[in-house]
Each structure stands twice: as structure tokens, then as C-alpha cells.
mmCIF file of C-alpha atoms in Angstrom:
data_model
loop_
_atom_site.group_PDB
_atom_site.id
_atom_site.type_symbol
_atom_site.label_atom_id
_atom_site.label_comp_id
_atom_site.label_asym_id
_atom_site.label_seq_id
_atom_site.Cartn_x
_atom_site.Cartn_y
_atom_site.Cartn_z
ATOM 1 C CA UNK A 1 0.000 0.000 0.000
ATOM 2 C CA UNK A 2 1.497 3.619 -1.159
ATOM 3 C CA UNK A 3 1.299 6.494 1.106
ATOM 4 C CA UNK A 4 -1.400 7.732 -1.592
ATOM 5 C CA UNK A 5 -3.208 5.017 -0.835
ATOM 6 C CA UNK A 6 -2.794 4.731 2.597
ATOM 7 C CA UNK A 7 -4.410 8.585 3.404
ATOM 8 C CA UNK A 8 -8.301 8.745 4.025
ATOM 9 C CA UNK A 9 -10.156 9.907 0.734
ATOM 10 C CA UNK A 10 -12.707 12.171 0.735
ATOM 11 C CA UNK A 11 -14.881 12.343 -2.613
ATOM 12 C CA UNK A 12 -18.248 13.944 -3.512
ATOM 13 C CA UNK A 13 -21.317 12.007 -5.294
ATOM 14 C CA UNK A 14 -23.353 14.809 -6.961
ATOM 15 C CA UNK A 15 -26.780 15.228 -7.841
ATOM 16 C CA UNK A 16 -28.236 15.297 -10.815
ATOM 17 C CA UNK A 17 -31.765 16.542 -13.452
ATOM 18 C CA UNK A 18 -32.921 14.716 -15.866
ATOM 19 C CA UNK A 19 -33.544 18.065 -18.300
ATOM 20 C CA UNK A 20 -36.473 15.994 -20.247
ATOM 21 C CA UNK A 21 -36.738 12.143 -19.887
ATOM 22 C CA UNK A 22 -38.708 10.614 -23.113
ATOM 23 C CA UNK A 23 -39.872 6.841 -23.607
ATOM 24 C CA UNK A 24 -39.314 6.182 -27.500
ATOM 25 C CA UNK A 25 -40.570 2.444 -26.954
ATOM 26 C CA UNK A 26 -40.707 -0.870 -25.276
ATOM 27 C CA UNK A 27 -37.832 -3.406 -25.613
ATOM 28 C CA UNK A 28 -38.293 -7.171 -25.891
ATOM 29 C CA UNK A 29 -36.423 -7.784 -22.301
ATOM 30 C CA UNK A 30 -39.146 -5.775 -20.544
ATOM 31 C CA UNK A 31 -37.200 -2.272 -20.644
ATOM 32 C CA UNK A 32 -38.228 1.138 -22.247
ATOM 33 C CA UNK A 33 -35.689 2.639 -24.353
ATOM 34 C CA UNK A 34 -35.484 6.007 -22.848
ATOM 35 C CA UNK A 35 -34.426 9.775 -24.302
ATOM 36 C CA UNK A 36 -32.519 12.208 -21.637
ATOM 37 C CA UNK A 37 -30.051 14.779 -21.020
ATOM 38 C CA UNK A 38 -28.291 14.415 -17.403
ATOM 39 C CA UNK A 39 -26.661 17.725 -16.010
ATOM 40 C CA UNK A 40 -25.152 17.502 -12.801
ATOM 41 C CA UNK A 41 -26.249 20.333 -9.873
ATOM 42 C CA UNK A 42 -23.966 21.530 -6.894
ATOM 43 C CA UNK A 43 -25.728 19.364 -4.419
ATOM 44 C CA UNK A 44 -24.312 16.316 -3.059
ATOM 45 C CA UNK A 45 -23.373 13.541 -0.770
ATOM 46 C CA UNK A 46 -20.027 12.965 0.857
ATOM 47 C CA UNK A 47 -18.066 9.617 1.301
ATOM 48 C CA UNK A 48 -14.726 9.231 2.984
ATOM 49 C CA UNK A 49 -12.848 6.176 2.182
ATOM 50 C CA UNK A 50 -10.583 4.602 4.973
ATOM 51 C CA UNK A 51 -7.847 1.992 4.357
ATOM 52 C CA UNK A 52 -8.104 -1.108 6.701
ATOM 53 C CA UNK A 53 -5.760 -3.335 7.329
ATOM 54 C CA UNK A 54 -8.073 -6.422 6.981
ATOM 55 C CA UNK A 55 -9.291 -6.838 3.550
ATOM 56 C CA UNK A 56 -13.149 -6.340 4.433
ATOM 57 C CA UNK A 57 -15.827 -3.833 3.721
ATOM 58 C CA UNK A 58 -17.111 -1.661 6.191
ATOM 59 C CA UNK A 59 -20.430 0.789 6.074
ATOM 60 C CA UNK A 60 -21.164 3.820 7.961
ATOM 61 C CA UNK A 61 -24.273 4.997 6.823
ATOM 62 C CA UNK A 62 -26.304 6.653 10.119
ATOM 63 C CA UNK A 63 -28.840 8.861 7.865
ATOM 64 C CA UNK A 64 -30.852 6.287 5.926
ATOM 65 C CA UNK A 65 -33.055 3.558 6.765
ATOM 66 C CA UNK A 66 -31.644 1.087 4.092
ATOM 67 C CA UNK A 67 -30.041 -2.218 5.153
ATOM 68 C CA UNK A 68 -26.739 -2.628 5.109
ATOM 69 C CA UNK A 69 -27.267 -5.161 2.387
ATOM 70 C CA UNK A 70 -29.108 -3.632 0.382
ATOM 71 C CA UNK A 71 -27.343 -0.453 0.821
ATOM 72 C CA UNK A 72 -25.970 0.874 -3.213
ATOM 73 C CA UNK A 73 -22.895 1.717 -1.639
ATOM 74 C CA UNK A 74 -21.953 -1.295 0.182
ATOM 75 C CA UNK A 75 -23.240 -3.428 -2.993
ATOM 76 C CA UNK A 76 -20.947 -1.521 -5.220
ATOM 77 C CA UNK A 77 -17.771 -2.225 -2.980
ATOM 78 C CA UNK A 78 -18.625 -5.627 -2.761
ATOM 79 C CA UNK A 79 -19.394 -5.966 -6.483
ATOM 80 C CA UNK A 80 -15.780 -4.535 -7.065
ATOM 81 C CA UNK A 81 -14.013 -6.664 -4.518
ATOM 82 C CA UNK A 82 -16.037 -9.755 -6.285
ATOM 83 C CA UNK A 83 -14.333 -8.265 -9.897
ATOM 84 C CA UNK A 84 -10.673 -7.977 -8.463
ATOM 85 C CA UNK A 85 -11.369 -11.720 -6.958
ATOM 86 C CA UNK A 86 -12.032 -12.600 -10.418
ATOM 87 C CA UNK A 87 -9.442 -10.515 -12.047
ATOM 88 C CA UNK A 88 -7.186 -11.335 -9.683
ATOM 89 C CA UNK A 89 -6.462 -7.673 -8.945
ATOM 90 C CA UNK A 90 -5.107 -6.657 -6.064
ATOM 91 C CA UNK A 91 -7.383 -4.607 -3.708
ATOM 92 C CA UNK A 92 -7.201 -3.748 0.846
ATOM 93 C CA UNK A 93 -10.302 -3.671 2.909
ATOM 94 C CA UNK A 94 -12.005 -0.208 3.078
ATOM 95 C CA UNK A 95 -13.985 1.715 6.168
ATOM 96 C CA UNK A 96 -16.527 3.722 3.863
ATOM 97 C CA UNK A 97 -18.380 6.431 5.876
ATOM 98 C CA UNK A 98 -21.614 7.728 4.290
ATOM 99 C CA UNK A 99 -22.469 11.620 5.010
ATOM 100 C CA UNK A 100 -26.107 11.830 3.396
ATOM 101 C CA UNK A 101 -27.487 15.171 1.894
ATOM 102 C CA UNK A 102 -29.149 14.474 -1.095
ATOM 103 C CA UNK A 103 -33.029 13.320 0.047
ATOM 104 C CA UNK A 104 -34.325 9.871 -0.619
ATOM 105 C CA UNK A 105 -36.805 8.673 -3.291
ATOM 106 C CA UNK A 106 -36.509 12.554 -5.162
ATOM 107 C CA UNK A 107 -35.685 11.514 -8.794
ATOM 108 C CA UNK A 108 -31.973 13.232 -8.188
ATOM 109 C CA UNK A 109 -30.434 9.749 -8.562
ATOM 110 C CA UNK A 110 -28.873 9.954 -4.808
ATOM 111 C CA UNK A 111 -28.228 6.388 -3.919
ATOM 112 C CA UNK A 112 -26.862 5.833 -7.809
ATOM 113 C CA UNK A 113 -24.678 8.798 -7.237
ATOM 114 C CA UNK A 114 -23.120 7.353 -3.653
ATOM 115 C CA UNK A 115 -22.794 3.794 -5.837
ATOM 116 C CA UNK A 116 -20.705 5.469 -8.837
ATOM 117 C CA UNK A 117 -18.629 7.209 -6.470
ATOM 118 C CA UNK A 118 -17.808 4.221 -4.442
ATOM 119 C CA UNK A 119 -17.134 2.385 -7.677
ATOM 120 C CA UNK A 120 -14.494 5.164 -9.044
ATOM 121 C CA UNK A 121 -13.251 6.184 -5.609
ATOM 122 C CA UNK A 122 -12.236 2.623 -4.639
ATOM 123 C CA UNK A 123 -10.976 2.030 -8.395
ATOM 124 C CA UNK A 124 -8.307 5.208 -7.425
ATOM 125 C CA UNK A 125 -7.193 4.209 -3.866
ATOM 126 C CA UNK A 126 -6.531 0.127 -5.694
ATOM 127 C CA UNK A 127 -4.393 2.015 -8.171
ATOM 128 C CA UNK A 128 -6.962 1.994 -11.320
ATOM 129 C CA UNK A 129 -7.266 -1.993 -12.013
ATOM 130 C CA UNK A 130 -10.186 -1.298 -14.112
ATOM 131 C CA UNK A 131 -10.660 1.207 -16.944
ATOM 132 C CA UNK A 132 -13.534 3.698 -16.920
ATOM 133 C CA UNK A 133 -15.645 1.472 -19.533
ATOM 134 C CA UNK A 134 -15.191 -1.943 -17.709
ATOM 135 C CA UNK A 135 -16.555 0.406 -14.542
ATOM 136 C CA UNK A 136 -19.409 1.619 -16.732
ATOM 137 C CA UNK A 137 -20.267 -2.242 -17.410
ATOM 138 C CA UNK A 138 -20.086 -3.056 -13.643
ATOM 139 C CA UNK A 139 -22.159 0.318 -12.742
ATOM 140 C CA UNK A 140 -24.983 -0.978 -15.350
ATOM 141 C CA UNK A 141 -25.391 -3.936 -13.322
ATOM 142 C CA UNK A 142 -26.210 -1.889 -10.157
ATOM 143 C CA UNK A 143 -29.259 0.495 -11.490
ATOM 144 C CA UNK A 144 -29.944 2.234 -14.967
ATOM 145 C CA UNK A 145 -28.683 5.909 -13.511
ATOM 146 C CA UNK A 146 -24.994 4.372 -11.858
ATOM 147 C CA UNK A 147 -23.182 4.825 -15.116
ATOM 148 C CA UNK A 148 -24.348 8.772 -15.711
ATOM 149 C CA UNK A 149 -22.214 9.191 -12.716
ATOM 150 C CA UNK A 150 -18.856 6.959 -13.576
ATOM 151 C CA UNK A 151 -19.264 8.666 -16.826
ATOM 152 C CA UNK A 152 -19.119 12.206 -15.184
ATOM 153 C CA UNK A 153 -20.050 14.932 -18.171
ATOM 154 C CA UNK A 154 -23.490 15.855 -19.178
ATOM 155 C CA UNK A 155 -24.895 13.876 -21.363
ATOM 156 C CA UNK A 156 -27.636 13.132 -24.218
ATOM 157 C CA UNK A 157 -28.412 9.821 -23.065
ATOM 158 C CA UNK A 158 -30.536 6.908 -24.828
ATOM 159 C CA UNK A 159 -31.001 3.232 -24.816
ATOM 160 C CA UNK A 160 -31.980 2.167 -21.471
ATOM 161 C CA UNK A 161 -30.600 5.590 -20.037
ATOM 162 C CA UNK A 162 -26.245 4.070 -20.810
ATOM 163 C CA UNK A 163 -25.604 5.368 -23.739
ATOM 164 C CA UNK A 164 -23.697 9.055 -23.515
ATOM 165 C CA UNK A 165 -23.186 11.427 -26.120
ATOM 166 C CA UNK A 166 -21.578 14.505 -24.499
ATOM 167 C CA UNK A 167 -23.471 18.010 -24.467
ATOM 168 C CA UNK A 168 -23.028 21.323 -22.698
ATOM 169 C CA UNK A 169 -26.231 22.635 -21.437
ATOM 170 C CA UNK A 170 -26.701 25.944 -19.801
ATOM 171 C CA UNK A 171 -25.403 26.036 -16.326
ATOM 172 C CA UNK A 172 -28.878 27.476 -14.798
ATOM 173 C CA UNK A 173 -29.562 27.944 -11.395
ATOM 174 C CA UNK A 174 -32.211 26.112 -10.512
ATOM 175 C CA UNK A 175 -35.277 26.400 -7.338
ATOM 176 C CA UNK A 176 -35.330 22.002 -6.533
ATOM 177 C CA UNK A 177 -38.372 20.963 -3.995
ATOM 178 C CA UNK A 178 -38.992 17.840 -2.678
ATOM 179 C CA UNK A 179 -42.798 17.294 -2.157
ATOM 180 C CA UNK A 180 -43.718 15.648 0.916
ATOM 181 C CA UNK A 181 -44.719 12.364 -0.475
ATOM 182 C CA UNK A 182 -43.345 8.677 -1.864
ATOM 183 C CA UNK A 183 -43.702 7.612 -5.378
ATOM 184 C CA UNK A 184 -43.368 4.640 -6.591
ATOM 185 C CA UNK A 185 -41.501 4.340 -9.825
ATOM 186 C CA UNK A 186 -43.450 0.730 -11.222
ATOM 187 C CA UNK A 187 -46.542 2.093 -10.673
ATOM 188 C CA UNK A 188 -45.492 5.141 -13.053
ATOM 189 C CA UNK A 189 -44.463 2.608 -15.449
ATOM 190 C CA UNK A 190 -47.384 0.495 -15.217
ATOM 191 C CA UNK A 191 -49.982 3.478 -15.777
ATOM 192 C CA UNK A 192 -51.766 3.338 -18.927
ATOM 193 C CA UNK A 193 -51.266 6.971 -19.367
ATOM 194 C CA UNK A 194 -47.572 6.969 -19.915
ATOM 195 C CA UNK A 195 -46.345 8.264 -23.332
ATOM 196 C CA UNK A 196 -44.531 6.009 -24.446
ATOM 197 C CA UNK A 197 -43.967 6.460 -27.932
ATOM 198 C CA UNK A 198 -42.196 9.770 -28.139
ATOM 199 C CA UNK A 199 -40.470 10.619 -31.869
ATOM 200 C CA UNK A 200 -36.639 9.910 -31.587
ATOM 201 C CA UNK A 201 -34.680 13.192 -31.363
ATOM 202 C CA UNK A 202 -31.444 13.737 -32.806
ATOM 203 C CA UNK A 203 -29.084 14.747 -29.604
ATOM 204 C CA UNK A 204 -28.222 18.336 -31.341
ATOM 205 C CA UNK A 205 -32.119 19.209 -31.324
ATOM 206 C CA UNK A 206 -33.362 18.820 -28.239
ATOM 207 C CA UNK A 207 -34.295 21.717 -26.056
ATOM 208 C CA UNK A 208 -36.437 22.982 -23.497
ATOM 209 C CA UNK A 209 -39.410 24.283 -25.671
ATOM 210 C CA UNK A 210 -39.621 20.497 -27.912
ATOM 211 C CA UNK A 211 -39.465 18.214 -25.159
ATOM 212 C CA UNK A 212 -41.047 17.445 -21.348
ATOM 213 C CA UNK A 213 -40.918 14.512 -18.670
ATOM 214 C CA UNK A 214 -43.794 11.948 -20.015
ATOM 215 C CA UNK A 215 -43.735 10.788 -15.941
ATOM 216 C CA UNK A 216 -45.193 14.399 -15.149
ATOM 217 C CA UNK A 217 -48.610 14.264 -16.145
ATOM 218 C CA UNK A 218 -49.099 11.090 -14.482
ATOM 219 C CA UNK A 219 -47.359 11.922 -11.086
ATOM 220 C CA UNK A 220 -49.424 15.197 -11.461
ATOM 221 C CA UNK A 221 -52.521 13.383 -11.847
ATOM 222 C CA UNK A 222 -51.899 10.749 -9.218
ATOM 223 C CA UNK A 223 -50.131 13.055 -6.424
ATOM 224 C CA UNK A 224 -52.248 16.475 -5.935
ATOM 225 C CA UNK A 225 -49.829 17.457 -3.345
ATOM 226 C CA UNK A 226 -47.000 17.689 -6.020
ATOM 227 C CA UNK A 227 -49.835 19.008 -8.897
ATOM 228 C CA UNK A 228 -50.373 22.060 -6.480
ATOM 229 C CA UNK A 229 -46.491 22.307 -6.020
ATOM 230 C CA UNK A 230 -45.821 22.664 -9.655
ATOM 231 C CA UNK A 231 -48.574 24.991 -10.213
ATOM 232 C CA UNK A 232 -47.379 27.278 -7.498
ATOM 233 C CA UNK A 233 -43.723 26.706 -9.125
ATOM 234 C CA UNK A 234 -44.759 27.790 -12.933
ATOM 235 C CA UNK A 235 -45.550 31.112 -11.813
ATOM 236 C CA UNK A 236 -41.461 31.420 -11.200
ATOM 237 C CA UNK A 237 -40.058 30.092 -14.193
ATOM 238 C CA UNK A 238 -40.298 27.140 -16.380
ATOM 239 C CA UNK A 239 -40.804 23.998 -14.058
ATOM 240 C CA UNK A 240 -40.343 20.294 -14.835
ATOM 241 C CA UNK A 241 -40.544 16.767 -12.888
ATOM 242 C CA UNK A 242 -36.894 15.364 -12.353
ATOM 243 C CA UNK A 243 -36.423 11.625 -13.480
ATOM 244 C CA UNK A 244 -39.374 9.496 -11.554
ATOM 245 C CA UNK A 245 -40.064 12.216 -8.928
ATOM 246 C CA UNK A 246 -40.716 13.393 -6.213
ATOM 247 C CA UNK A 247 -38.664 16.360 -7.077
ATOM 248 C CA UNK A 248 -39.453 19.312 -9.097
ATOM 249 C CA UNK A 249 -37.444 22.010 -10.508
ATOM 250 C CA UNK A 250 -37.544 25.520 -11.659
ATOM 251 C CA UNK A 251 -35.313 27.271 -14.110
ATOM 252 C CA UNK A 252 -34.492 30.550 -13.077
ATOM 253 C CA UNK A 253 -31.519 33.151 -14.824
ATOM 254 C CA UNK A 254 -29.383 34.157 -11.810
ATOM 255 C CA UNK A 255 -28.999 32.724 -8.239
ATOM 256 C CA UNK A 256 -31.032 36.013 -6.689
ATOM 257 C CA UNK A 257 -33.746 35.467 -8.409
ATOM 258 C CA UNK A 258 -34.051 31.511 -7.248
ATOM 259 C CA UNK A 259 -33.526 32.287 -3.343
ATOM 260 C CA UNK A 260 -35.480 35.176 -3.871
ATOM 261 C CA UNK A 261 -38.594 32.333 -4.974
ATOM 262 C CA UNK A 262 -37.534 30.380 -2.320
ATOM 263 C CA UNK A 263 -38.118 32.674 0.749
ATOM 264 C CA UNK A 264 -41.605 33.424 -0.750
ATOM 265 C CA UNK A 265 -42.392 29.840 -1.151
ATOM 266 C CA UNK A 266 -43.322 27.476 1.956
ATOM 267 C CA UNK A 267 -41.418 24.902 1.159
ATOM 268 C CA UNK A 268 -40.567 22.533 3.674
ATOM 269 C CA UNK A 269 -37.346 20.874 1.772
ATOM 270 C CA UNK A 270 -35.685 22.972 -1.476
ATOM 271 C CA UNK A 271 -32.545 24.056 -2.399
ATOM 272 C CA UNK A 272 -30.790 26.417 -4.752
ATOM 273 C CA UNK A 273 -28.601 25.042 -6.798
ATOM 274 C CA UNK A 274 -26.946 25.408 -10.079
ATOM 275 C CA UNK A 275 -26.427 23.292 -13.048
ATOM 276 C CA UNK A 276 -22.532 21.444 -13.865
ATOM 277 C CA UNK A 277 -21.593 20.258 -16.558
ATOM 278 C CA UNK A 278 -18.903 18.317 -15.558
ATOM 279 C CA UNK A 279 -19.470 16.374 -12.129
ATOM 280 C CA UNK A 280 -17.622 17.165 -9.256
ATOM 281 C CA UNK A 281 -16.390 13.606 -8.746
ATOM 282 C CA UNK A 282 -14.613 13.795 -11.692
ATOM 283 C CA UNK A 283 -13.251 17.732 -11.025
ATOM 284 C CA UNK A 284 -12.153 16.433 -7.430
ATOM 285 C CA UNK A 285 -10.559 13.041 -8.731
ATOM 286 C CA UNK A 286 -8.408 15.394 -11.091
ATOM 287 C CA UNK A 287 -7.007 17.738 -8.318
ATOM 288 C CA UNK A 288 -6.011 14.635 -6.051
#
């Protein structure tokens, strides 16, 4: 073990938007092939990594109900260990301590996020055994939104939401609320009303005005709490459902005028926040 690797490491695992989120069609394996363009925000979760000197996995996650098992995190530093086992890479135990911001079940893709950064954080402190695509393979296999985050630029994204093709949306500030409820993301799917047929768009066309979130109308229609939200919202600036839900965000042009929504709002969970284009996993890896 190098000094390097011997240190604590602190990295980030952002947020993110899904800008639009289209369903061009079913596929025969029981997945939608999906239209989106990820941008990162300047909200996040923090994990710090620990060398051990036994070569287990440890979890320190005090802010979520989630078992331990089932936790993203701990699956994706098991998953890993499991591929150097296999690869027969070398690898140390870790002590991963899980500092929870980003809110549960809210569409910002915070338990992917913590699961990409474990992936690419442990991949540094082992000395890179694995390339950024065979980590893009492993993050499919833990959730359709894990790879956005290994991949770590904004992206036009299709297929089943893993296929990236690079774009540089503007870096907005943005007024994100969490509504006060739980939504479940296979009864959005199973809902008759889902559009699910949207016209493929060609990744240089796509913009605010020519595209929406097909989830919306149904979340709107089966949640009045976050209907009400969104209608309060749209008298702000343009306003959108993120991924799945719960959240919702609003576009604003400067920072002032987003807290200045939020103070006059009663929101009981919202943050300001502005859009990245490159993630700050990636921008934090870089400086190390």
C-alpha cells in the first residue's frame, strides 16, 4: 500500500436533473428505451474512504433507513471486490463512511450517485485496475442511472438511459423541492397513461421548448400534493418533474432570483442550486 493510498479519501457524489426524460418504446427484455439529457447540480453527498488493514468492507451509513445489504454503496464495494477476486487484482479492505445530503426517493439519482462514487473512488485508492468502460459495465449492473455518474459529463443519453453522447447545457440555477410524499416508480411505469412512444430526437435538437418529462402528467394526476407544487412553481419560471419524482425544478436566470422564490415559497425541503456540466467527482478526482 502507497502512502497515496494509505491517506483517508474524501470524494463527492453529486446530484443530478434529468432536463427531459422521453420513452421512444418498449424493448423485448421488458425495458423502455429512454431519451434524456443528465446535467449535474452543486448538491451532493459525501463519502470518505478509509484503508483497513483487513481486507473487508465496512459501512457507515447513520442517515438512511436502508439495510446494510441492500445499501448501493456497500453493494458496489462488494461488487468490485467480487471483480478484483475474479481478475485477480489486487485490492485492501475499506472503512466507507456515508455523510447523506441528497433526500431519498426525489428523482436526483442519490443512492446511484453514492454507488458510482464508491465504484471510481475505490478504483483510485486500488491504483486503477479497471478502466472507466469496464466500470461503466459493472455500474450498469447496479441500477440504470450508476453509469451517468462513472461517466461524469453531461450527457444526451438513450437506450436504457447508458448510452452518452456529451453536451453542454446551460449552467442554470435552478429552485429544486422535494414534495412531501413517496412515489413509486413501477406504478409510473405500469400506468396506462404513460407516453410512451415519443419521436426519436437527434441529440443536437433537443431543447427545453420540444421536449417534457412523459412521468409528469401522471405523477401530477396521481399526487395532488406535487400538482399544487408545480402549479405554485410555474408562476417562477419554467418547471419540470426530475427523473421518476418526487422532485421538481424551476429554471431561473441568476442565483437572486431563485432564493429570492424560495423565501416566498413554503417549502418545507428545497434548495438552490446550479447546473454542472462536468461532475464534481470527476473535477475532485483530477485535483487529487
Amino acid at each position: 500500500m502507497t502512502d497515496t493510498q494509505n491517506r483517508p479519501l474524501t470524494l463527492p457524489a453529486p446530484a443530478k436533473l434529468n432536463l427531459f426524460l422521453h420513452i421512444t418504446g418498449r424493448r423485448n427484455d421488458g425495458y423502455h428505451n429512454l431519451e434524456t439529457v443528465f446535467q449535474f447540480i452543486d448538491l451532493e453527498d459525501t463519502l470518505i474512504f478509509e484503508p483497513l488493514a483487513e481486507p473487508r468492507i465496512e459501512l457507515i451509513d447513520s442517515d438512511s433507513d436502508i439495510a446494510i445489504a441492500d445499501n448501493l454503496v456497500f453493494r458496489a464495494a462488494q461488487r468490485l471486490v467480487l471483480e478484483c477476486q475474479q481478475q485477480h487484482q489486487p485490492y485492501f479492505g475499506v472503512r466507507i463512511t456515508l455523510d447523506k445530503r441528497l433526500p431519498q426517493g426525489a428523482g436526483l439519482g442519490g443512492g446511484s450517485s453514492d454507488a458510482a462514487t464508491t465504484l471510481v473512488g475505490l478504483n483510485h485508492m486500488w491504483g486503477y485496475p479497471f478502466t472507466t468502460s469496464q466500470l461503466l459495465l459493472i455500474a450498469a449492473e447496479l441500477g440504470a442511472d450508476v453509469p451517468i455518474f462513472v461517466h461524469g459529463h453531461s450527457a444526451f443519453a438513450n437506450g436504457i438511459g447508458d448510452q452518452f453522447i456529451d453536451v453542454e447545457p446551460d449552467q442554470h440555477y435552478y429552485l429544486v423541492v422535494k414534495p412531501q410524499v413517496n412515489i413509486s416508480t413501477a406504478a409510473l411505469f405500469a400506468d396506462t397513461r404513460l407516453k410512451r412512444d415519443c419521436k426519436p430526437l437527434p441529440p443536437s435538437q433537443w431543447h427545453w421548448q420540444n421536449t417534457s418529462n412523459v412521468f409528469e402528467p401522471v405523477v401530477l394526476k396521481q399526487y395532488p400534493a406535487v400538482a399544487k407544487l408545480h402549479a405554485q412553481l410555474l408562476n417562477y419560471g419554467p418547471t419540470r418533474l426530475t427523473g421518476t419524482g418526487a422532485c421538481l425544478f424551476t429554471r431561473f436566470a441568476n442565483q437572486q432570483q431563485a432564493i429570492a422564490a424560495q423565501a416566498q415559497l413554503s417549502l418545507t425541503e428545497s434548495y438552490v442550486v446550479q447546473g454542472q456540466n462536468r461532475s464534481s467527482l470527476i473535477r475532485t478526482l483530477t485535483q487529487i
